[in-house]
Each structure stands twice: as structure tokens, then as C-alpha cells.
mmCIF file of C-alpha atoms in Angstrom:
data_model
loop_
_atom_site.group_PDB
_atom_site.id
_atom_site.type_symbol
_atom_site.label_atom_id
_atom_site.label_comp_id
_atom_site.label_asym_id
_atom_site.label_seq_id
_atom_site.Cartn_x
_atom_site.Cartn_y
_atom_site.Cartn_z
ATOM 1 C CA UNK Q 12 51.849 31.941 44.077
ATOM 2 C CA UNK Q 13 53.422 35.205 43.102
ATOM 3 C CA UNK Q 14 56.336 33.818 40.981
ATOM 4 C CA UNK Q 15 52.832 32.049 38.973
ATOM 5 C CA UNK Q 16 51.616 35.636 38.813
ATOM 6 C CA UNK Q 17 54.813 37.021 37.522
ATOM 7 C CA UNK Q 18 54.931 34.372 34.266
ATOM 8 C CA UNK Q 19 53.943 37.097 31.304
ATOM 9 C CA UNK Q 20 51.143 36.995 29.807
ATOM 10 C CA UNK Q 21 52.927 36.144 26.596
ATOM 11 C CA UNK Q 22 54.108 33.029 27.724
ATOM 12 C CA UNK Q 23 50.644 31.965 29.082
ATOM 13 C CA UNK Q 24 49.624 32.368 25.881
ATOM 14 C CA UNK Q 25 52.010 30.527 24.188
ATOM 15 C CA UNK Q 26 51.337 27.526 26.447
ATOM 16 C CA UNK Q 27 47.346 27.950 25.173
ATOM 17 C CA UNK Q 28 48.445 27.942 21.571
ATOM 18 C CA UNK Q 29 50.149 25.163 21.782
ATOM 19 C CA UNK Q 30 47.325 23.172 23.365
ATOM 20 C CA UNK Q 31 45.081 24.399 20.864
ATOM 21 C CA UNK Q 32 47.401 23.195 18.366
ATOM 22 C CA UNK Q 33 47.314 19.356 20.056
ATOM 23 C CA UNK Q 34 43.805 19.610 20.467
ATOM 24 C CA UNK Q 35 43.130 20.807 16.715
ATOM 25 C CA UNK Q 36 45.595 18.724 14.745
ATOM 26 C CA UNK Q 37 45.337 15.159 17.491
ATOM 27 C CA UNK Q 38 41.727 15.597 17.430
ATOM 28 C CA UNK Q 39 41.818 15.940 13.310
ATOM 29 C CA UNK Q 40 43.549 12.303 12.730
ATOM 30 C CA UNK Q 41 41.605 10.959 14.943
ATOM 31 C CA UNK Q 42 39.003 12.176 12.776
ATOM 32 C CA UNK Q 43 40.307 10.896 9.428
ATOM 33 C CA UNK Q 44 41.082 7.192 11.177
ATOM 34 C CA UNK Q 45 37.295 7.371 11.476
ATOM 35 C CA UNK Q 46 37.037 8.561 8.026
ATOM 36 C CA UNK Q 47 39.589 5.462 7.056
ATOM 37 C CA UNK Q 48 37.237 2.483 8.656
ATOM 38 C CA UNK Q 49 34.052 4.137 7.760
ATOM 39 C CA UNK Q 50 35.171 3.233 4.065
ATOM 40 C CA UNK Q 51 35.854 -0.637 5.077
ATOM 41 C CA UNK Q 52 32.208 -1.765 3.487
ATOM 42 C CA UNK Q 53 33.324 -5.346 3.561
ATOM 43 C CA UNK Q 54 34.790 -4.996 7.529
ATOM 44 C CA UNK Q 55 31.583 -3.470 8.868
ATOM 45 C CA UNK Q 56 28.109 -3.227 8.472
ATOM 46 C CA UNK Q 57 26.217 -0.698 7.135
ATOM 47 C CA UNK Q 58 25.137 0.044 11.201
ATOM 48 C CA UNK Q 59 28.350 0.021 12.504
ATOM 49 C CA UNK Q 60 29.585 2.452 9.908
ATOM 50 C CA UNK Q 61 26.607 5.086 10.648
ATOM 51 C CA UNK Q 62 27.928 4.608 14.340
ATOM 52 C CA UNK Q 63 31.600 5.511 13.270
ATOM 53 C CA UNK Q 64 30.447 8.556 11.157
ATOM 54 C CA UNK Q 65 28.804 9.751 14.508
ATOM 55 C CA UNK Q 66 31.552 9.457 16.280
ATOM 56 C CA UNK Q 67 33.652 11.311 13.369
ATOM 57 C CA UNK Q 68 31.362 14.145 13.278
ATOM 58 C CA UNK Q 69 31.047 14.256 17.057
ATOM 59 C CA UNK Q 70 34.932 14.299 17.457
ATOM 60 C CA UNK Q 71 35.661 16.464 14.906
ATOM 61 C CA UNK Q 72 33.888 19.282 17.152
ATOM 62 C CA UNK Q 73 37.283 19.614 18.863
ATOM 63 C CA UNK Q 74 39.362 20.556 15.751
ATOM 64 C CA UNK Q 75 36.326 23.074 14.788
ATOM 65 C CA UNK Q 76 36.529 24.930 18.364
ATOM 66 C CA UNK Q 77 40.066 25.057 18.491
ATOM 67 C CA UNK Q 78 40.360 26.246 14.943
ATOM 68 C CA UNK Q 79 37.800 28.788 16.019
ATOM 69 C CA UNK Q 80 40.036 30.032 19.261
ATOM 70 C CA UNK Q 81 43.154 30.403 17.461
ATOM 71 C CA UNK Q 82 42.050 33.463 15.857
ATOM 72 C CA UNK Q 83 41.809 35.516 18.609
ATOM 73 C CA UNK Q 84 44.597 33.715 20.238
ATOM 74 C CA UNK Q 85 46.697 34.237 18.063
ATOM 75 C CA UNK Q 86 46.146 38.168 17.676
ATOM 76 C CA UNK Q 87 46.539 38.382 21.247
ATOM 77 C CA UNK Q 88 49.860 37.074 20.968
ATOM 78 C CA UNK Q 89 51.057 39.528 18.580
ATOM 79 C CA UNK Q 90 50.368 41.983 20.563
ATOM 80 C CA UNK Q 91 51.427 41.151 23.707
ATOM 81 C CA UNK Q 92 54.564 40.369 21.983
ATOM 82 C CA UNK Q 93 55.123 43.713 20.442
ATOM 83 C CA UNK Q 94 55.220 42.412 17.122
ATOM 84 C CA UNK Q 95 51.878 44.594 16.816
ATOM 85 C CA UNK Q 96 50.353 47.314 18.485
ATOM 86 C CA UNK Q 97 46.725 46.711 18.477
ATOM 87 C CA UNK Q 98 43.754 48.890 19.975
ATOM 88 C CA UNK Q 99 42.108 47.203 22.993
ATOM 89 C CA UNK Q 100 39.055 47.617 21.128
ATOM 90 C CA UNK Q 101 40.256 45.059 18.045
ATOM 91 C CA UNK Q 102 41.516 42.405 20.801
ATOM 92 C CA UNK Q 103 38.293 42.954 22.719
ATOM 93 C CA UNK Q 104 36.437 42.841 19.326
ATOM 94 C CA UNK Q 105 38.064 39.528 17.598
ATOM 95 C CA UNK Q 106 37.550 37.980 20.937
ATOM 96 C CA UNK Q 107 34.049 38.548 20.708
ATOM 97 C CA UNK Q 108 34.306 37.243 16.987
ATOM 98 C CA UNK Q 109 35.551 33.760 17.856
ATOM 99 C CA UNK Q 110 32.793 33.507 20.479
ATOM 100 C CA UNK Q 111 30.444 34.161 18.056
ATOM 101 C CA UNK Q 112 32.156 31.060 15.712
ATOM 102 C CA UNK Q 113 32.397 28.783 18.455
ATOM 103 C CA UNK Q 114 28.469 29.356 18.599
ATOM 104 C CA UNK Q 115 27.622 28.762 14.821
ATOM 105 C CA UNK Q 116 30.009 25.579 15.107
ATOM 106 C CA UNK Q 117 28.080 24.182 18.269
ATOM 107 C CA UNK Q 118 24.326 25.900 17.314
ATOM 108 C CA UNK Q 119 24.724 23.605 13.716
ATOM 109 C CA UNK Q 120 25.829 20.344 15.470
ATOM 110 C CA UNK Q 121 23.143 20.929 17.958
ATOM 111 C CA UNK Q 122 20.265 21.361 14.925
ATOM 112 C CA UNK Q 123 21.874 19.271 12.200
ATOM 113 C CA UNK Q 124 20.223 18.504 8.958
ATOM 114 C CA UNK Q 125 17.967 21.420 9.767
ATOM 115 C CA UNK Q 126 17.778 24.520 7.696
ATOM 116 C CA UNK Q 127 19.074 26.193 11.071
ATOM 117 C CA UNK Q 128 22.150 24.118 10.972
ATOM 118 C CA UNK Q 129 22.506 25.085 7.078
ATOM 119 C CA UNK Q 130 21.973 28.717 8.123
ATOM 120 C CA UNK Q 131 24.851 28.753 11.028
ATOM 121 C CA UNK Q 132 27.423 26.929 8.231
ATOM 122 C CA UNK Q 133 26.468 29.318 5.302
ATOM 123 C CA UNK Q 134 27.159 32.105 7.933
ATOM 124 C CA UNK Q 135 30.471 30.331 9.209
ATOM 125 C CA UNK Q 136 31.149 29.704 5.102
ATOM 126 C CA UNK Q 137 31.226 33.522 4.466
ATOM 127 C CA UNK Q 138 33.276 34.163 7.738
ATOM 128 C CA UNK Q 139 35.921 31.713 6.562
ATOM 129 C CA UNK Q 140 35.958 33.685 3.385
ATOM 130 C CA UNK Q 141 36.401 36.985 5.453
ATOM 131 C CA UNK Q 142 39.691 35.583 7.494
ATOM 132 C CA UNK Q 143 40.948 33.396 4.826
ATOM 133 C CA UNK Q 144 41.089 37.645 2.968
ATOM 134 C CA UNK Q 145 42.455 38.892 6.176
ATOM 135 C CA UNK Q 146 45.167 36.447 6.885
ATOM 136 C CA UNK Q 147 46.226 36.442 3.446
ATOM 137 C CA UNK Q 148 46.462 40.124 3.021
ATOM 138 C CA UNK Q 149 47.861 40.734 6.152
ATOM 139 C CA UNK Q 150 51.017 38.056 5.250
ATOM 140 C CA UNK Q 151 50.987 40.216 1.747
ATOM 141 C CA UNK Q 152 51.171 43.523 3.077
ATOM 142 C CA UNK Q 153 53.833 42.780 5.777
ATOM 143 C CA UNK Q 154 55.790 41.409 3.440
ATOM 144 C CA UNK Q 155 55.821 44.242 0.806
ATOM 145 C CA UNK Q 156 56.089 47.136 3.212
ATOM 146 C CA UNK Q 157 57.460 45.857 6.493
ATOM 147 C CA UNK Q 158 54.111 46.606 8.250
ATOM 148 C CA UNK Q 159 52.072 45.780 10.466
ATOM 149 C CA UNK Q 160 54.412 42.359 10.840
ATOM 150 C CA UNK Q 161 58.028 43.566 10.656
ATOM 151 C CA UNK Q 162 59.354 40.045 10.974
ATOM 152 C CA UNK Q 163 59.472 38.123 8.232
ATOM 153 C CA UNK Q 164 58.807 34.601 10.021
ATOM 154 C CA UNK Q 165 55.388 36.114 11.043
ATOM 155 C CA UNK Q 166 54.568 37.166 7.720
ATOM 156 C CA UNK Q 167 54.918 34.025 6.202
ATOM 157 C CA UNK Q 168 53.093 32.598 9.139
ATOM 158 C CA UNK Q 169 50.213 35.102 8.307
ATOM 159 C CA UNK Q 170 50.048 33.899 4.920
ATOM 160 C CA UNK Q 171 50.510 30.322 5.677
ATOM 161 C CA UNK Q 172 46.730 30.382 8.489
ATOM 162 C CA UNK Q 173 45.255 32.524 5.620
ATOM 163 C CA UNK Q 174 46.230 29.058 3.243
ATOM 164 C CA UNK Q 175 45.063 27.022 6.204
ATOM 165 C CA UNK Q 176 41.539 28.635 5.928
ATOM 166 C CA UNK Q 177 42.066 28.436 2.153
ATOM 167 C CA UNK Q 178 42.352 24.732 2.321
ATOM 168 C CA UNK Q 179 39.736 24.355 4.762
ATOM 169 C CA UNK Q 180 37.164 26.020 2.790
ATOM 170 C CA UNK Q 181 37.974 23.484 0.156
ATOM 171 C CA UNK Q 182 37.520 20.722 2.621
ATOM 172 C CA UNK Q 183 33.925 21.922 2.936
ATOM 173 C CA UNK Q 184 33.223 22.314 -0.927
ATOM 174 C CA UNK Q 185 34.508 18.950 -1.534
ATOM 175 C CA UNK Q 186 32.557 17.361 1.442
ATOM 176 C CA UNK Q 187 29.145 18.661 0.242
ATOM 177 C CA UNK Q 188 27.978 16.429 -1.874
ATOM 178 C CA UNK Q 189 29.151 13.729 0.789
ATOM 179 C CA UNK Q 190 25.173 14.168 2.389
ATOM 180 C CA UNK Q 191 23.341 13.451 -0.729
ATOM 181 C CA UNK Q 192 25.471 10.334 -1.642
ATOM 182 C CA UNK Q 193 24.675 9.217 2.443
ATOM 183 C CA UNK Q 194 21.022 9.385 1.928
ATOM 184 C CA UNK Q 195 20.869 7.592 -0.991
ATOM 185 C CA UNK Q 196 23.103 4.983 0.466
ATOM 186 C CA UNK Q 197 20.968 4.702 3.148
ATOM 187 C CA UNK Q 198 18.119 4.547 1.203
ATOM 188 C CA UNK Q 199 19.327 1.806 -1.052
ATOM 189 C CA UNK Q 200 21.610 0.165 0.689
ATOM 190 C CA UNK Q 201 25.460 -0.559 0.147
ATOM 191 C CA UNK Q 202 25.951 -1.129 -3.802
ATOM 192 C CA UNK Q 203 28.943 0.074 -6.050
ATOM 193 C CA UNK Q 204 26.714 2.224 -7.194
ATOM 194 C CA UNK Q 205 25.840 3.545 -3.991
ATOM 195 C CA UNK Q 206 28.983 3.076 -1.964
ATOM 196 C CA UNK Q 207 31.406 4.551 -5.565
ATOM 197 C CA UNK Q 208 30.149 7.766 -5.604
ATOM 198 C CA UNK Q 209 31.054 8.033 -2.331
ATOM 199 C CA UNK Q 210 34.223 7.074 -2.370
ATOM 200 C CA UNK Q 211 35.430 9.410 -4.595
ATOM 201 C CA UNK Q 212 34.049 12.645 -3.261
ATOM 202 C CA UNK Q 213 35.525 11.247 0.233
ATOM 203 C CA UNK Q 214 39.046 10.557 -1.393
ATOM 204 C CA UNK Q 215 38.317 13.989 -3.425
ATOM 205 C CA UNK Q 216 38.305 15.799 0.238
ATOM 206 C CA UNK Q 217 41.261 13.959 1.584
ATOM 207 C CA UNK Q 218 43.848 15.705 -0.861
ATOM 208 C CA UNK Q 219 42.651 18.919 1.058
ATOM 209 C CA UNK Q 220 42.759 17.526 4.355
ATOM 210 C CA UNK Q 221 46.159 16.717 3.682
ATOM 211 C CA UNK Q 222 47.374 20.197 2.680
ATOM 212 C CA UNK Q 223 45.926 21.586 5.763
ATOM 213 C CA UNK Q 224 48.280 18.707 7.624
ATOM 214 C CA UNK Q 225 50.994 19.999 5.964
ATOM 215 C CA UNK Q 226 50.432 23.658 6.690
ATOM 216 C CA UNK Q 227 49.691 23.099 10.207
ATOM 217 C CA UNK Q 228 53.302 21.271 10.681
ATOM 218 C CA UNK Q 229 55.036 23.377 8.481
ATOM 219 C CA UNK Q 230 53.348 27.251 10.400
ATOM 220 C CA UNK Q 231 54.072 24.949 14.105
ATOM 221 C CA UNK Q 232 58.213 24.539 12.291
ATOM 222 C CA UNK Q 233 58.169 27.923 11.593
ATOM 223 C CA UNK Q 234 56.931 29.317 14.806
ATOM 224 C CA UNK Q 235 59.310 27.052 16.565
ATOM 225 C CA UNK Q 236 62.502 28.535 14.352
ATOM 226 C CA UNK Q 237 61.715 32.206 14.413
ATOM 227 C CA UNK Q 238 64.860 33.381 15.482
ATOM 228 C CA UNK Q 239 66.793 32.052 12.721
ATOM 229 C CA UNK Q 240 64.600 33.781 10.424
ATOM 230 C CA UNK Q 241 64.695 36.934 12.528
#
């Protein structure tokens, strides 16, 4: 029991981050093989593929929360590292911050296609903005004056979340019109004309989920090799 107690806090962190990362990027293809057999129109029914979109959006709560968490987690580990010094107050404070995201994410599943649910994401929208500025200017400014993130691995690891977010956000604005095609194939039934328009705007979205693959493997590479960039 006391060797347990003695592990740093660092390295219980690490452990966390790591699970977050299995939970957020396992969880996400999971998501997208629903994605894949929802478009199989002439494998399933229109019923069965309603059932597999509510499993995708149901499962694709896990990527959200963890996405969420690694915010704070991730400032936490800075500091405890030593790679920066920050007030108790700012941990305590972006803590509190991905709480309050975890709740829009959860409050808009809860109430979806209510105006409450469109409320929480246009709220979550503009906070995605916010960190998607932060991550990216904090990556900038390390790099150009050495400060707050001396090393360069976690500078480029800055900038590459604040692309993550970047890419995300583009996920959601190429997703939108994904509802309005839904209803209307719903209403009418599965047609090219219904099932087309569709398509695209869900292949249109894909490109982005891919880059945000890509990012995620590439900021897990670099974490993995900081010394050698060191």
C-alpha cells in the first residue's frame, strides 16, 4: 500500500491519459464502422439502419467525454511535470471547465432534437472555438519565445490538440446538414434522391474525421518520442 502511494502523481496521470486516449480514439472507429454499414441501403432496411445510427450516436458519447477530460488532463500534466508552472487556481479552474463540457455533451444527448440540445451544442460550438485559439496560440508562442513550453516536442504537441479541435469543429460543420437530409429520408423513404444527398455530406465529414485520426496518432508518436526531440 505505501509503495502505491509513493507512484507520483505524474505517472498516475500518464496512465489516465493514456486510457483516455483508448477510450477516445477505440470508441471513435467503432463509431465510423457504424457510420460504414449505416450507408449499406441495399444490406439493411431502412429500420435497421435508424437502429445503427442510435447506436453510433449513443457510442460516440465516449469519444465526446474523453475528448472533454483531456483538457484538463492534460494541463495537469504539464504541471506536475514542471514543464509549466501553473497557479492552483487555473488547474482548479480548467477542471471545473471540462466538468462543465462533459455536462453540455450529456445535457444535449439527454434532450436531443430539442432547442435545449441545440442550445448546449451552440454553447459547446463557441467553447471549441475558445480552445481550438488557446491550444493553437499556446503551440505558437512557445515556439517563438521559448515560453510557457520550453520543449519543443510539447509545443508542437500544443499546436497539433489546437488542429485536433480545428478538425473537429469541421467535423461538426460538415455533419449539419446530415439532420435535414435524415428527416426527409425518413419522410420519403430511401430514393437516390433521398439517400444521395446524404451520402455526400456523410463522405464530405469523413475527410475530417480522418485528419483528426491522423493527428491523434501522430500527437500519441510524438508524446511517446519526446526525448529525442528534447
Amino acid at each position: 500500500m505505501s509503495e502505491f502511494m509513493s507512484i507520483p502523481l505524474y505517472q498516475i496521470l500518464v496512465y489516465v491519459h493514456l486510457l483516455l486516449f483508448v477510450f477516445w480514439l477505440g470508441a471513435d472507429i467503432g463509431v465510423f464502422m457504424l457510420g460504414q454499414h449505416f450507408r449499406k441501403r441495399e444490406k439493411y432496411d431502412l429500420p435497421q439502419r435508424m437502429i445503427l445510427l442510435q447506436l453510433l450516436v449513443n457510442l460516440d458519447m465516449v469519444p465526446r467525454i474523453a475528448w472533454a477530460l483531456m483538457v484538463p488532463l492534460t494541463l495537469a500534466m504539464v504541471d506536475s511535470a514542471g514543464y509549466w508552472d501553473l497557479p492552483t487556481w487555473a488547474i482548479i479552474a480548467v477542471w471545473i471547465l471540462g466538468g462543465a463540457w462533459i455536462w453540455l455533451i450529456c445535457d444535449a444527448h439527454k434532450h436531443d432534437q430539442t432547442p435545449r440540445a441545440a442550445n448546449d451544442r451552440k454553447i459547446e460550438f463557441v467553447l471549441k472555438i475558445f480552445l481550438t485559439i488557446f491550444y493553437l496560440g499556446l503551440g505558437t508562442i512557445s515556439f517563438a519565445t521559448g515560453e510557457p513550453l520550453a520543449a519543443t516536442w510539447l509545443a508542437t504537441k500544443a499546436l497539433m490538440f489546437g488542429l485536433i479541435f480545428a478538425a473537429a469543429i469541421m467535423i461538426d460543420v460538415a455533419f449539419k446538414p446530415v439532420g435535414p437530409h435524415l428527416i426527409k429520408l425518413l419522410n420519403e423513404g430511401s430514393s437516390d434522391e433521398t439517400e444521395i444527398p446524404l451520402r455526400r455530406t456523410m463522405d464530405r465529414t469523413r475527410i475530417w474525421v480522418w485528419v483528426v485520426y491522423a493527428l491523434l496518432l501522430a500527437t500519441a508518436f510524438l508524446g511517446n518520442v519526446k526525448p529525442i526531440l528534447n
